[in-house]
PDB file of C-alpha atoms in Angstrom:
ATOM      1  CA  MET A   1      12.133  15.467   7.261  1.00 45.00           C
ATOM      2  CA  GLY A   2      15.623  16.146   5.947  1.00 49.00           C
ATOM      3  CA  VAL A   3      16.966  17.779   2.810  1.00 52.00           C
ATOM      4  CA  LYS A   4      15.274  16.872  -0.469  1.00 62.00           C
ATOM      5  CA  LYS A   5      16.865  13.736  -1.929  1.00 62.00           C
ATOM      6  CA  THR A   6      18.732  14.052  -5.216  1.00 63.00           C
ATOM      7  CA  GLU A   7      18.743  11.461  -7.997  1.00 59.00           C
ATOM      8  CA  THR A   8      22.216  10.374  -6.843  1.00 60.00           C
ATOM      9  CA  ASP A   9      21.030  10.009  -3.223  1.00 59.00           C
ATOM     10  CA  ILE A  10      18.172   7.782  -4.346  1.00 55.00           C
ATOM     11  CA  LEU A  11      20.321   5.552  -6.544  1.00 52.00           C
ATOM     12  CA  GLN A  12      23.085   5.174  -3.955  1.00 53.00           C
ATOM     13  CA  ASN A  13      20.821   4.485  -0.982  1.00 55.00           C
ATOM     14  CA  SER A  14      18.005   2.370  -2.390  1.00 56.00           C
ATOM     15  CA  MET A  15      18.221  -1.211  -3.548  1.00 57.00           C
ATOM     16  CA  LEU A  16      18.927  -1.585  -7.264  1.00 56.00           C
ATOM     17  CA  GLU A  17      15.726  -3.459  -8.042  1.00 57.00           C
ATOM     18  CA  ASP A  18      16.326  -3.298 -11.779  1.00 50.00           C
ATOM     19  CA  ASP A  19      19.055  -5.880 -11.128  1.00 47.00           C
ATOM     20  CA  PRO A  20      17.577  -8.681  -8.970  1.00 47.00           C
ATOM     21  CA  ASN A  21      21.081  -9.930  -8.154  1.00 40.00           C
ATOM     22  CA  SER A  22      21.695  -6.647  -6.358  1.00 47.00           C
ATOM     23  CA  ASN A  23      19.597  -7.837  -3.427  1.00 44.00           C
ATOM     24  CA  THR A  24      23.018  -8.103  -1.786  1.00 42.00           C
ATOM     25  CA  GLN A  25      24.107  -4.647  -2.922  1.00 44.00           C
ATOM     26  CA  LEU A  26      27.111  -3.733  -0.786  1.00 43.00           C
ATOM     27  CA  THR A  27      28.391  -0.478   0.589  1.00 46.00           C
ATOM     28  CA  GLU A  28      32.011   0.321   1.251  1.00 47.00           C
ATOM     29  CA  GLY A  29      33.123  -1.157   4.577  1.00 45.00           C
ATOM     30  CA  PHE A  30      30.414  -3.847   4.641  1.00 42.00           C
ATOM     31  CA  GLN A  31      31.560  -6.131   1.850  1.00 44.00           C
ATOM     32  CA  SER A  32      30.883  -9.309   3.835  1.00 44.00           C
ATOM     33  CA  LYS A  33      27.229  -8.686   4.726  1.00 46.00           C
ATOM     34  CA  PRO A  34      24.155  -8.234   2.520  1.00 46.00           C
ATOM     35  CA  ARG A  35      22.757  -4.762   2.894  1.00 53.00           C
ATOM     36  CA  TRP A  36      19.206  -5.545   1.779  1.00 57.00           C
ATOM     37  CA  GLY A  37      17.377  -8.542   0.414  1.00 61.00           C
ATOM     38  CA  PRO A  38      16.296 -12.054   1.373  1.00 61.00           C
ATOM     39  CA  GLN A  39      19.668 -12.924   2.947  1.00 64.00           C
ATOM     40  CA  HIS A  40      19.400 -10.091   5.485  1.00 65.00           C
ATOM     41  CA  ALA A  41      18.964 -11.585   8.984  1.00 63.00           C
ATOM     42  CA  GLY A  42      15.940  -9.446   9.783  1.00 62.00           C
ATOM     43  CA  ALA A  43      14.296 -10.266   6.449  1.00 59.00           C
ATOM     44  CA  LYS A  44      14.717 -14.002   7.054  1.00 67.00           C
ATOM     45  CA  GLU A  45      13.171 -13.804  10.525  1.00 67.00           C
ATOM     46  CA  LEU A  46      10.243 -11.678   9.390  1.00 67.00           C
ATOM     47  CA  ALA A  47       9.525 -13.864   6.359  1.00 65.00           C
ATOM     48  CA  SER A  48       9.414 -16.942   8.612  1.00 68.00           C
ATOM     49  CA  GLN A  49       6.588 -15.370  10.638  1.00 65.00           C
ATOM     50  CA  TYR A  50       4.088 -15.591   7.756  1.00 74.00           C
ATOM     51  CA  THR A  51       1.836 -18.304   9.182  1.00 82.00           C
ATOM     52  CA  PHE A  52      -0.730 -20.777   7.883  1.00 87.00           C
ATOM     53  CA  GLY A  53      -3.393 -19.008   9.972  1.00 88.00           C
ATOM     54  CA  LYS A  54      -2.559 -15.701   8.309  1.00 88.00           C
ATOM     55  CA  ARG A  55      -2.818 -17.373   4.916  1.00 92.00           C
ATOM     56  CA  VAL A  56      -6.273 -18.748   5.732  1.00 94.00           C
ATOM     57  CA  GLN A  57      -7.445 -15.319   6.906  1.00 92.00           C
ATOM     58  CA  GLU A  58      -6.253 -13.742   3.645  1.00 94.00           C
ATOM     59  CA  ILE A  59      -8.025 -16.355   1.493  1.00 96.00           C
ATOM     60  CA  ILE A  60     -11.306 -15.979   3.405  1.00 97.00           C
ATOM     61  CA  CYS A  61     -11.187 -12.180   3.121  1.00 95.00           C
ATOM     62  CA  LEU A  62     -10.382 -12.342  -0.593  1.00 97.00           C
ATOM     63  CA  VAL A  63     -13.332 -14.649  -1.286  1.00 97.00           C
ATOM     64  CA  LEU A  64     -15.721 -12.535   0.803  1.00 98.00           C
ATOM     65  CA  SER A  65     -14.564  -9.264  -0.729  1.00 98.00           C
ATOM     66  CA  LEU A  66     -14.705 -10.494  -4.326  1.00 98.00           C
ATOM     67  CA  GLY A  67     -18.155 -12.021  -3.782  1.00 98.00           C
ATOM     68  CA  LEU A  68     -19.461  -8.773  -2.317  1.00 98.00           C
ATOM     69  CA  MET A  69     -17.891  -6.763  -5.143  1.00 98.00           C
ATOM     70  CA  VAL A  70     -19.703  -8.854  -7.743  1.00 98.00           C
ATOM     71  CA  PHE A  71     -23.030  -8.571  -5.910  1.00 98.00           C
ATOM     72  CA  ASN A  72     -22.720  -4.803  -5.419  1.00 98.00           C
ATOM     73  CA  PHE A  73     -21.572  -4.234  -9.000  1.00 97.00           C
ATOM     74  CA  ILE A  74     -24.666  -6.042 -10.290  1.00 98.00           C
ATOM     75  CA  GLN A  75     -26.858  -3.890  -8.021  1.00 97.00           C
ATOM     76  CA  LEU A  76     -25.182  -0.672  -9.175  1.00 96.00           C
ATOM     77  CA  CYS A  77     -25.697  -1.670 -12.801  1.00 95.00           C
ATOM     78  CA  TRP A  78     -29.339  -2.611 -12.125  1.00 96.00           C
ATOM     79  CA  HIS A  79     -30.097   0.763 -10.535  1.00 95.00           C
ATOM     80  CA  PHE A  80     -28.000   2.812 -12.966  1.00 93.00           C
ATOM     81  CA  SER A  81     -29.569   5.707 -14.818  1.00 89.00           C
ATOM     82  CA  PRO A  82     -27.918   7.676 -17.659  1.00 91.00           C
ATOM     83  CA  SER A  83     -28.367  10.778 -15.517  1.00 88.00           C
ATOM     84  CA  ASN A  84     -25.834   9.273 -13.089  1.00 87.00           C
ATOM     85  CA  ILE A  85     -22.953   9.097 -15.562  1.00 93.00           C
ATOM     86  CA  LEU A  86     -21.267  12.391 -14.608  1.00 94.00           C
ATOM     87  CA  ALA A  87     -21.585  11.590 -10.905  1.00 91.00           C
ATOM     88  CA  VAL A  88     -20.005   8.158 -11.479  1.00 91.00           C
ATOM     89  CA  ILE A  89     -17.023   9.751 -13.236  1.00 94.00           C
ATOM     90  CA  ILE A  90     -16.597  12.236 -10.380  1.00 95.00           C
ATOM     91  CA  CYS A  91     -16.895   9.405  -7.844  1.00 94.00           C
ATOM     92  CA  ALA A  92     -14.196   7.473  -9.677  1.00 93.00           C
ATOM     93  CA  GLY A  93     -11.812  10.426  -9.438  1.00 95.00           C
ATOM     94  CA  LEU A  94     -12.610  11.025  -5.784  1.00 96.00           C
ATOM     95  CA  GLY A  95     -12.280   7.311  -5.088  1.00 95.00           C
ATOM     96  CA  ILE A  96      -8.765   7.204  -6.564  1.00 96.00           C
ATOM     97  CA  VAL A  97      -7.603  10.259  -4.620  1.00 97.00           C
ATOM     98  CA  THR A  98      -9.168   9.035  -1.368  1.00 97.00           C
ATOM     99  CA  ALA A  99      -7.628   5.585  -1.798  1.00 97.00           C
ATOM    100  CA  ASP A 100      -4.238   7.197  -2.411  1.00 97.00           C
ATOM    101  CA  PHE A 101      -4.543   9.214   0.803  1.00 98.00           C
ATOM    102  CA  PHE A 102      -5.617   6.233   2.890  1.00 97.00           C
ATOM    103  CA  SER A 103      -2.815   4.137   1.387  1.00 96.00           C
ATOM    104  CA  GLY A 104      -0.394   6.792   2.604  1.00 96.00           C
ATOM    105  CA  LEU A 105      -1.996   7.064   6.037  1.00 97.00           C
ATOM    106  CA  VAL A 106      -1.940   3.299   6.660  1.00 95.00           C
ATOM    107  CA  HIS A 107       1.540   2.954   5.176  1.00 94.00           C
ATOM    108  CA  TRP A 108       2.879   5.815   7.311  1.00 95.00           C
ATOM    109  CA  ALA A 109       1.240   4.487  10.487  1.00 93.00           C
ATOM    110  CA  ALA A 110       2.529   0.927  10.019  1.00 90.00           C
ATOM    111  CA  ASP A 111       6.021   2.081   8.972  1.00 90.00           C
ATOM    112  CA  THR A 112       6.382   4.622  11.764  1.00 91.00           C
ATOM    113  CA  TRP A 113       4.675   3.265  14.884  1.00 88.00           C
ATOM    114  CA  GLY A 114       4.072  -0.023  16.655  1.00 84.00           C
ATOM    115  CA  THR A 115       6.126  -3.209  16.808  1.00 87.00           C
ATOM    116  CA  VAL A 116       5.978  -6.720  15.412  1.00 85.00           C
ATOM    117  CA  GLU A 117       5.514  -7.942  19.000  1.00 85.00           C
ATOM    118  CA  LEU A 118       2.082  -6.314  19.369  1.00 84.00           C
ATOM    119  CA  PRO A 119      -0.563  -9.016  20.044  1.00 83.00           C
ATOM    120  CA  ILE A 120      -2.327 -10.194  16.850  1.00 76.00           C
ATOM    121  CA  PHE A 121      -1.929  -6.882  15.007  1.00 79.00           C
ATOM    122  CA  GLY A 122       1.891  -6.885  15.074  1.00 83.00           C
ATOM    123  CA  LYS A 123       2.596 -10.146  13.264  1.00 80.00           C
ATOM    124  CA  ALA A 124      -0.480  -9.921  11.058  1.00 79.00           C
ATOM    125  CA  PHE A 125      -0.148  -6.347   9.800  1.00 84.00           C
ATOM    126  CA  ILE A 126       3.053  -4.605  10.921  1.00 88.00           C
ATOM    127  CA  ARG A 127       5.370  -7.516  10.074  1.00 88.00           C
ATOM    128  CA  PRO A 128       4.976  -7.166   6.268  1.00 86.00           C
ATOM    129  CA  PHE A 129       5.959  -3.493   6.445  1.00 87.00           C
ATOM    130  CA  ARG A 130       9.118  -4.283   8.407  1.00 84.00           C
ATOM    131  CA  GLU A 131      10.044  -7.052   5.974  1.00 84.00           C
ATOM    132  CA  HIS A 132       9.409  -4.807   2.984  1.00 85.00           C
ATOM    133  CA  HIS A 133      12.003  -2.227   4.027  1.00 81.00           C
ATOM    134  CA  ILE A 134      14.841  -4.719   4.366  1.00 81.00           C
ATOM    135  CA  ASP A 135      13.783  -6.939   1.460  1.00 83.00           C
ATOM    136  CA  PRO A 136      11.835  -4.668  -0.918  1.00 84.00           C
ATOM    137  CA  THR A 137      11.680  -7.235  -3.715  1.00 84.00           C
ATOM    138  CA  ALA A 138      10.046  -9.823  -1.403  1.00 86.00           C
ATOM    139  CA  ILE A 139       6.702  -8.418  -2.564  1.00 89.00           C
ATOM    140  CA  THR A 140       7.516  -9.489  -6.129  1.00 89.00           C
ATOM    141  CA  ARG A 141       7.872 -13.074  -4.890  1.00 88.00           C
ATOM    142  CA  HIS A 142       4.514 -13.031  -3.093  1.00 90.00           C
ATOM    143  CA  ASP A 143       1.505 -14.488  -4.878  1.00 93.00           C
ATOM    144  CA  PHE A 144      -1.802 -12.686  -5.355  1.00 95.00           C
ATOM    145  CA  VAL A 145      -3.191 -13.809  -1.990  1.00 95.00           C
ATOM    146  CA  GLU A 146      -0.235 -12.724   0.138  1.00 92.00           C
ATOM    147  CA  THR A 147       0.150  -9.465  -1.791  1.00 94.00           C
ATOM    148  CA  ASN A 148      -3.473  -8.354  -1.650  1.00 95.00           C
ATOM    149  CA  GLY A 149      -5.189 -10.227   1.184  1.00 93.00           C
ATOM    150  CA  ASP A 150      -5.018  -7.435   3.772  1.00 92.00           C
ATOM    151  CA  ASN A 151      -6.254  -4.765   1.379  1.00 95.00           C
ATOM    152  CA  PHE A 152      -9.244  -6.868   0.349  1.00 97.00           C
ATOM    153  CA  ALA A 153      -9.920  -7.561   4.038  1.00 95.00           C
ATOM    154  CA  ALA A 154     -10.160  -3.817   4.713  1.00 95.00           C
ATOM    155  CA  THR A 155     -12.981  -3.484   2.174  1.00 97.00           C
ATOM    156  CA  VAL A 156     -15.208  -6.263   3.549  1.00 97.00           C
ATOM    157  CA  PRO A 157     -17.125  -4.215   6.209  1.00 97.00           C
ATOM    158  CA  PHE A 158     -17.909  -1.429   3.731  1.00 97.00           C
ATOM    159  CA  LEU A 159     -18.939  -3.778   0.934  1.00 98.00           C
ATOM    160  CA  ALA A 160     -21.049  -5.815   3.355  1.00 98.00           C
ATOM    161  CA  ASN A 161     -22.848  -2.679   4.534  1.00 98.00           C
ATOM    162  CA  MET A 162     -23.473  -1.691   0.922  1.00 98.00           C
ATOM    163  CA  ALA A 163     -24.895  -5.127   0.115  1.00 98.00           C
ATOM    164  CA  TYR A 164     -27.163  -4.962   3.168  1.00 98.00           C
ATOM    165  CA  ARG A 165     -28.518  -1.587   2.053  1.00 97.00           C
ATOM    166  CA  PHE A 166     -29.193  -2.812  -1.466  1.00 97.00           C
ATOM    167  CA  MET A 167     -31.157  -5.734  -0.005  1.00 97.00           C
ATOM    168  CA  THR A 168     -33.199  -3.700   2.489  1.00 97.00           C
ATOM    169  CA  LEU A 169     -33.777  -0.228   1.019  1.00 96.00           C
ATOM    170  CA  SER A 170     -36.547   0.682  -1.383  1.00 96.00           C
ATOM    171  CA  PRO A 171     -35.672   1.625  -4.999  1.00 94.00           C
ATOM    172  CA  ALA A 172     -36.337   5.288  -4.192  1.00 94.00           C
ATOM    173  CA  GLN A 173     -33.996   5.168  -1.197  1.00 96.00           C
ATOM    174  CA  ILE A 174     -31.312   3.474  -3.280  1.00 95.00           C
ATOM    175  CA  GLN A 175     -31.559   6.201  -5.919  1.00 93.00           C
ATOM    176  CA  ALA A 176     -31.265   8.858  -3.214  1.00 93.00           C
ATOM    177  CA  GLU A 177     -27.883   7.517  -2.112  1.00 94.00           C
ATOM    178  CA  TYR A 178     -26.741   6.018  -5.435  1.00 95.00           C
ATOM    179  CA  ASN A 179     -23.868   8.464  -5.951  1.00 94.00           C
ATOM    180  CA  TRP A 180     -22.535   7.841  -2.446  1.00 95.00           C
ATOM    181  CA  GLN A 181     -22.652   4.084  -2.971  1.00 95.00           C
ATOM    182  CA  CYS A 182     -20.768   4.514  -6.253  1.00 95.00           C
ATOM    183  CA  PHE A 183     -18.057   6.416  -4.395  1.00 96.00           C
ATOM    184  CA  VAL A 184     -17.795   3.770  -1.669  1.00 96.00           C
ATOM    185  CA  PHE A 185     -17.722   0.944  -4.224  1.00 97.00           C
ATOM    186  CA  LEU A 186     -15.036   2.581  -6.378  1.00 96.00           C
ATOM    187  CA  LEU A 187     -13.027   3.497  -3.280  1.00 97.00           C
ATOM    188  CA  CYS A 188     -13.113  -0.175  -2.238  1.00 97.00           C
ATOM    189  CA  ILE A 189     -11.948  -1.230  -5.714  1.00 97.00           C
ATOM    190  CA  PHE A 190      -8.984   1.157  -5.623  1.00 97.00           C
ATOM    191  CA  VAL A 191      -8.097   0.215  -2.034  1.00 97.00           C
ATOM    192  CA  SER A 192      -8.134  -3.466  -2.957  1.00 97.00           C
ATOM    193  CA  LEU A 193      -5.790  -2.784  -5.906  1.00 95.00           C
ATOM    194  CA  THR A 194      -3.357  -0.610  -3.933  1.00 97.00           C
ATOM    195  CA  ASN A 195      -0.862  -3.281  -2.985  1.00 95.00           C
ATOM    196  CA  GLN A 196      -0.945  -4.719  -6.506  1.00 96.00           C
ATOM    197  CA  CYS A 197       0.065  -1.273  -7.805  1.00 96.00           C
ATOM    198  CA  HIS A 198       2.729  -1.253  -5.098  1.00 95.00           C
ATOM    199  CA  LYS A 199       3.976  -4.677  -6.228  1.00 95.00           C
ATOM    200  CA  TRP A 200       4.178  -3.502  -9.832  1.00 95.00           C
ATOM    201  CA  SER A 201       6.277  -0.509  -8.704  1.00 93.00           C
ATOM    202  CA  HIS A 202       8.903  -3.020  -7.498  1.00 91.00           C
ATOM    203  CA  THR A 203       8.701  -5.223 -10.608  1.00 90.00           C
ATOM    204  CA  TYR A 204      11.332  -4.268 -13.150  1.00 85.00           C
ATOM    205  CA  PHE A 205      10.957  -7.241 -15.505  1.00 84.00           C
ATOM    206  CA  GLY A 206       8.091  -8.929 -17.299  1.00 88.00           C
ATOM    207  CA  LEU A 207       5.292  -6.420 -16.716  1.00 92.00           C
ATOM    208  CA  PRO A 208       2.696  -6.133 -19.514  1.00 95.00           C
ATOM    209  CA  TRP A 209       3.129  -3.085 -21.719  1.00 95.00           C
ATOM    210  CA  TYR A 210      -0.159  -1.570 -20.543  1.00 96.00           C
ATOM    211  CA  ILE A 211       0.995  -1.647 -16.891  1.00 96.00           C
ATOM    212  CA  THR A 212       4.312   0.045 -17.679  1.00 95.00           C
ATOM    213  CA  GLY A 213       2.358   2.511 -19.829  1.00 97.00           C
ATOM    214  CA  LEU A 214       0.103   3.403 -16.886  1.00 96.00           C
ATOM    215  CA  GLN A 215       3.215   3.799 -14.712  1.00 96.00           C
ATOM    216  CA  ASP A 216       4.909   6.022 -17.284  1.00 95.00           C
ATOM    217  CA  LEU A 217       1.802   8.214 -17.428  1.00 96.00           C
ATOM    218  CA  HIS A 218       1.692   8.219 -13.581  1.00 96.00           C
ATOM    219  CA  ILE A 219      -1.855   6.896 -13.603  1.00 95.00           C
ATOM    220  CA  ILE A 220      -0.686   4.188 -11.189  1.00 96.00           C
ATOM    221  CA  LEU A 221       2.373   4.258  -8.908  1.00 96.00           C
ATOM    222  CA  PRO A 222       5.564   4.590 -11.021  1.00 94.00           C
ATOM    223  CA  ARG A 223       8.699   2.618 -10.150  1.00 90.00           C
ATOM    224  CA  LYS A 224      11.016   5.638 -10.129  1.00 89.00           C
ATOM    225  CA  HIS A 225       8.597   7.643  -7.988  1.00 93.00           C
ATOM    226  CA  HIS A 226       8.183   4.949  -5.321  1.00 92.00           C
ATOM    227  CA  ARG A 227      11.922   4.339  -5.152  1.00 88.00           C
ATOM    228  CA  ILE A 228      12.238   7.613  -3.217  1.00 89.00           C
ATOM    229  CA  HIS A 229      10.395   6.011  -0.294  1.00 90.00           C
ATOM    230  CA  HIS A 230      12.969   3.219  -0.135  1.00 85.00           C
ATOM    231  CA  VAL A 231      15.830   5.468   0.860  1.00 81.00           C
ATOM    232  CA  ALA A 232      16.340   4.874   4.601  1.00 74.00           C
ATOM    233  CA  PRO A 233      14.878   5.937   6.989  1.00 79.00           C
ATOM    234  CA  HIS A 234      11.753   5.594   4.814  1.00 82.00           C
ATOM    235  CA  GLU A 235      10.280   8.894   5.954  1.00 89.00           C
ATOM    236  CA  THR A 236       8.619  10.168   2.810  1.00 91.00           C
ATOM    237  CA  TYR A 237       6.384   9.358  -0.210  1.00 95.00           C
ATOM    238  CA  TYR A 238       4.011   7.006   1.624  1.00 96.00           C
ATOM    239  CA  CYS A 239       1.071   7.105  -0.816  1.00 97.00           C
ATOM    240  CA  ILE A 240       1.199   3.982  -2.978  1.00 96.00           C
ATOM    241  CA  THR A 241      -2.003   3.719  -5.018  1.00 97.00           C
ATOM    242  CA  THR A 242      -1.103   6.387  -7.549  1.00 96.00           C
ATOM    243  CA  GLY A 243       1.366   8.478  -5.552  1.00 96.00           C
ATOM    244  CA  TRP A 244      -0.396  11.652  -6.687  1.00 97.00           C
ATOM    245  CA  LEU A 245      -0.806  12.987  -3.151  1.00 97.00           C
ATOM    246  CA  ASN A 246       2.861  12.577  -2.260  1.00 97.00           C
ATOM    247  CA  TYR A 247       3.646  15.939  -3.864  1.00 96.00           C
ATOM    248  CA  PRO A 248       1.175  18.135  -1.916  1.00 97.00           C
ATOM    249  CA  LEU A 249       1.671  16.197   1.356  1.00 97.00           C
ATOM    250  CA  GLU A 250       5.437  16.677   1.126  1.00 95.00           C
ATOM    251  CA  ALA A 251       4.995  20.361   0.272  1.00 95.00           C
ATOM    252  CA  ILE A 252       3.079  20.982   3.520  1.00 96.00           C
ATOM    253  CA  ARG A 253       5.306  18.578   5.522  1.00 95.00           C
ATOM    254  CA  PHE A 254       2.198  16.626   6.525  1.00 97.00           C
ATOM    255  CA  TRP A 255       3.916  13.491   7.873  1.00 96.00           C
ATOM    256  CA  PRO A 256       6.713  15.098   9.920  1.00 94.00           C
ATOM    257  CA  ARG A 257       4.246  17.545  11.465  1.00 96.00           C
ATOM    258  CA  LEU A 258       1.944  14.673  12.411  1.00 96.00           C
ATOM    259  CA  GLU A 259       4.897  12.718  13.819  1.00 94.00           C
ATOM    260  CA  ALA A 260       5.978  15.699  15.904  1.00 95.00           C
ATOM    261  CA  VAL A 261       2.506  15.957  17.458  1.00 95.00           C
ATOM    262  CA  ILE A 262       2.388  12.233  18.285  1.00 94.00           C
ATOM    263  CA  GLU A 263       5.921  12.198  19.673  1.00 93.00           C
ATOM    264  CA  SER A 264       5.187  15.214  21.883  1.00 94.00           C
ATOM    265  CA  LEU A 265       2.050  13.513  23.256  1.00 93.00           C
ATOM    266  CA  THR A 266       3.399   9.978  23.700  1.00 91.00           C
ATOM    267  CA  GLY A 267       7.182  10.243  23.812  1.00 90.00           C
ATOM    268  CA  SER A 268       7.418   7.479  21.198  1.00 88.00           C
ATOM    269  CA  LYS A 269      10.152   7.828  18.583  1.00 89.00           C
ATOM    270  CA  PRO A 270       9.031   7.372  14.959  1.00 89.00           C
ATOM    271  CA  ARG A 271      10.431   4.363  13.077  1.00 87.00           C
ATOM    272  CA  SER A 272      12.413   3.031  16.077  1.00 85.00           C
ATOM    273  CA  ASP A 273      11.125  -0.543  15.563  1.00 81.00           C
ATOM    274  CA  ASP A 274      11.770  -0.339  11.822  1.00 77.00           C
ATOM    275  CA  LEU A 275      15.383   0.697  12.494  1.00 76.00           C
ATOM    276  CA  MET A 276      15.835  -2.169  14.973  1.00 78.00           C
ATOM    277  CA  TRP A 277      14.917  -4.745  12.322  1.00 67.00           C
ATOM    278  CA  ALA A 278      17.125  -3.081   9.697  1.00 68.00           C
ATOM    279  CA  LYS A 279      20.127  -3.375  12.060  1.00 68.00           C
ATOM    280  CA  LYS A 280      19.685  -7.089  12.724  1.00 65.00           C
ATOM    281  CA  SER A 281      22.769  -9.084  11.769  1.00 58.00           C
ATOM    282  CA  SER A 282      22.032 -12.507  13.291  1.00 54.00           C
TER     283      SER A 282
END
C-alpha cells in the first residue's frame, strides 16, 4: 500500500457523490470522456449483465433468509432467560465486529482477485464489485433486492442450521448452546445489513436523520470514511459494515501482506481485472 492519502487526495481522486451530476467528473486532459459514473463504457457493460436469473436467485434467498430469521428469533425469545442478558449484549458486540471483518474479507477478495468471466461466480458475484468502482452511485439506484440479495443469501445455510437445531435438540441442549446461537443469529443480522450500510454510505441526499446520526457517530459506515476506499486503485478500507476494523487492519498492513503472500504463491497480480474494466472506453 502506498503513502497515506490526504483529504485533498481523497477529494481529487474520488467521485463527488455529494453532487450526483458529478458522475461525469472530469480530469484535466480528459474533458471529452466521463471519468466515472453510468456513462462509463465499462459501467454500462457491467450493468447490462444483471440478469433475470440473478434477480430470481436474489428474491428466493431474501424470502428464505427472512423467513428463517423470523423463526429463529421466535425460538431465541422462547428460550430466553434473564440470566442470558449480558451474554446477548456481548454476542451483539462480537457479531458486529465479526461481520465487519467478514465484510472486509469478502470485499477485498472480490475487488482484488478473479474475473467477471469466471463461470457462474464471476457474473453473479464479482460483476457488482467491478461495476461499483467505476459507477459508485449505481448502488444508490439499486432497489432493496439487488442491493441486499447476495448478503441475505450468505446467511441462509447458517440460519437453516440454527432452525434445524431448534427443531431437533432438547430444551437442555438448546440452553447449553444458547449464547452461541445468539452470536450466530446476530452475526447473520449484521451480515445481511452490510450492503445496506454500504448503500447509505454512498447516499448523500434524503437519508433519515437517524441514519445520518448513526453515520456521524460511526456506529454504521460513515460516508466520509468509506470515500477513502474509492480512491483508485481501491486498495484500502475494505470493511463496510461499520468500518471499525479498517483502522487496526491498515495499521498492521493486513491486506497488502496477504496480497504479497498470494501473489508470491500464484503469480496473480492484485486488482488486474478491476483495472481492465476501469480502462474500458468503448
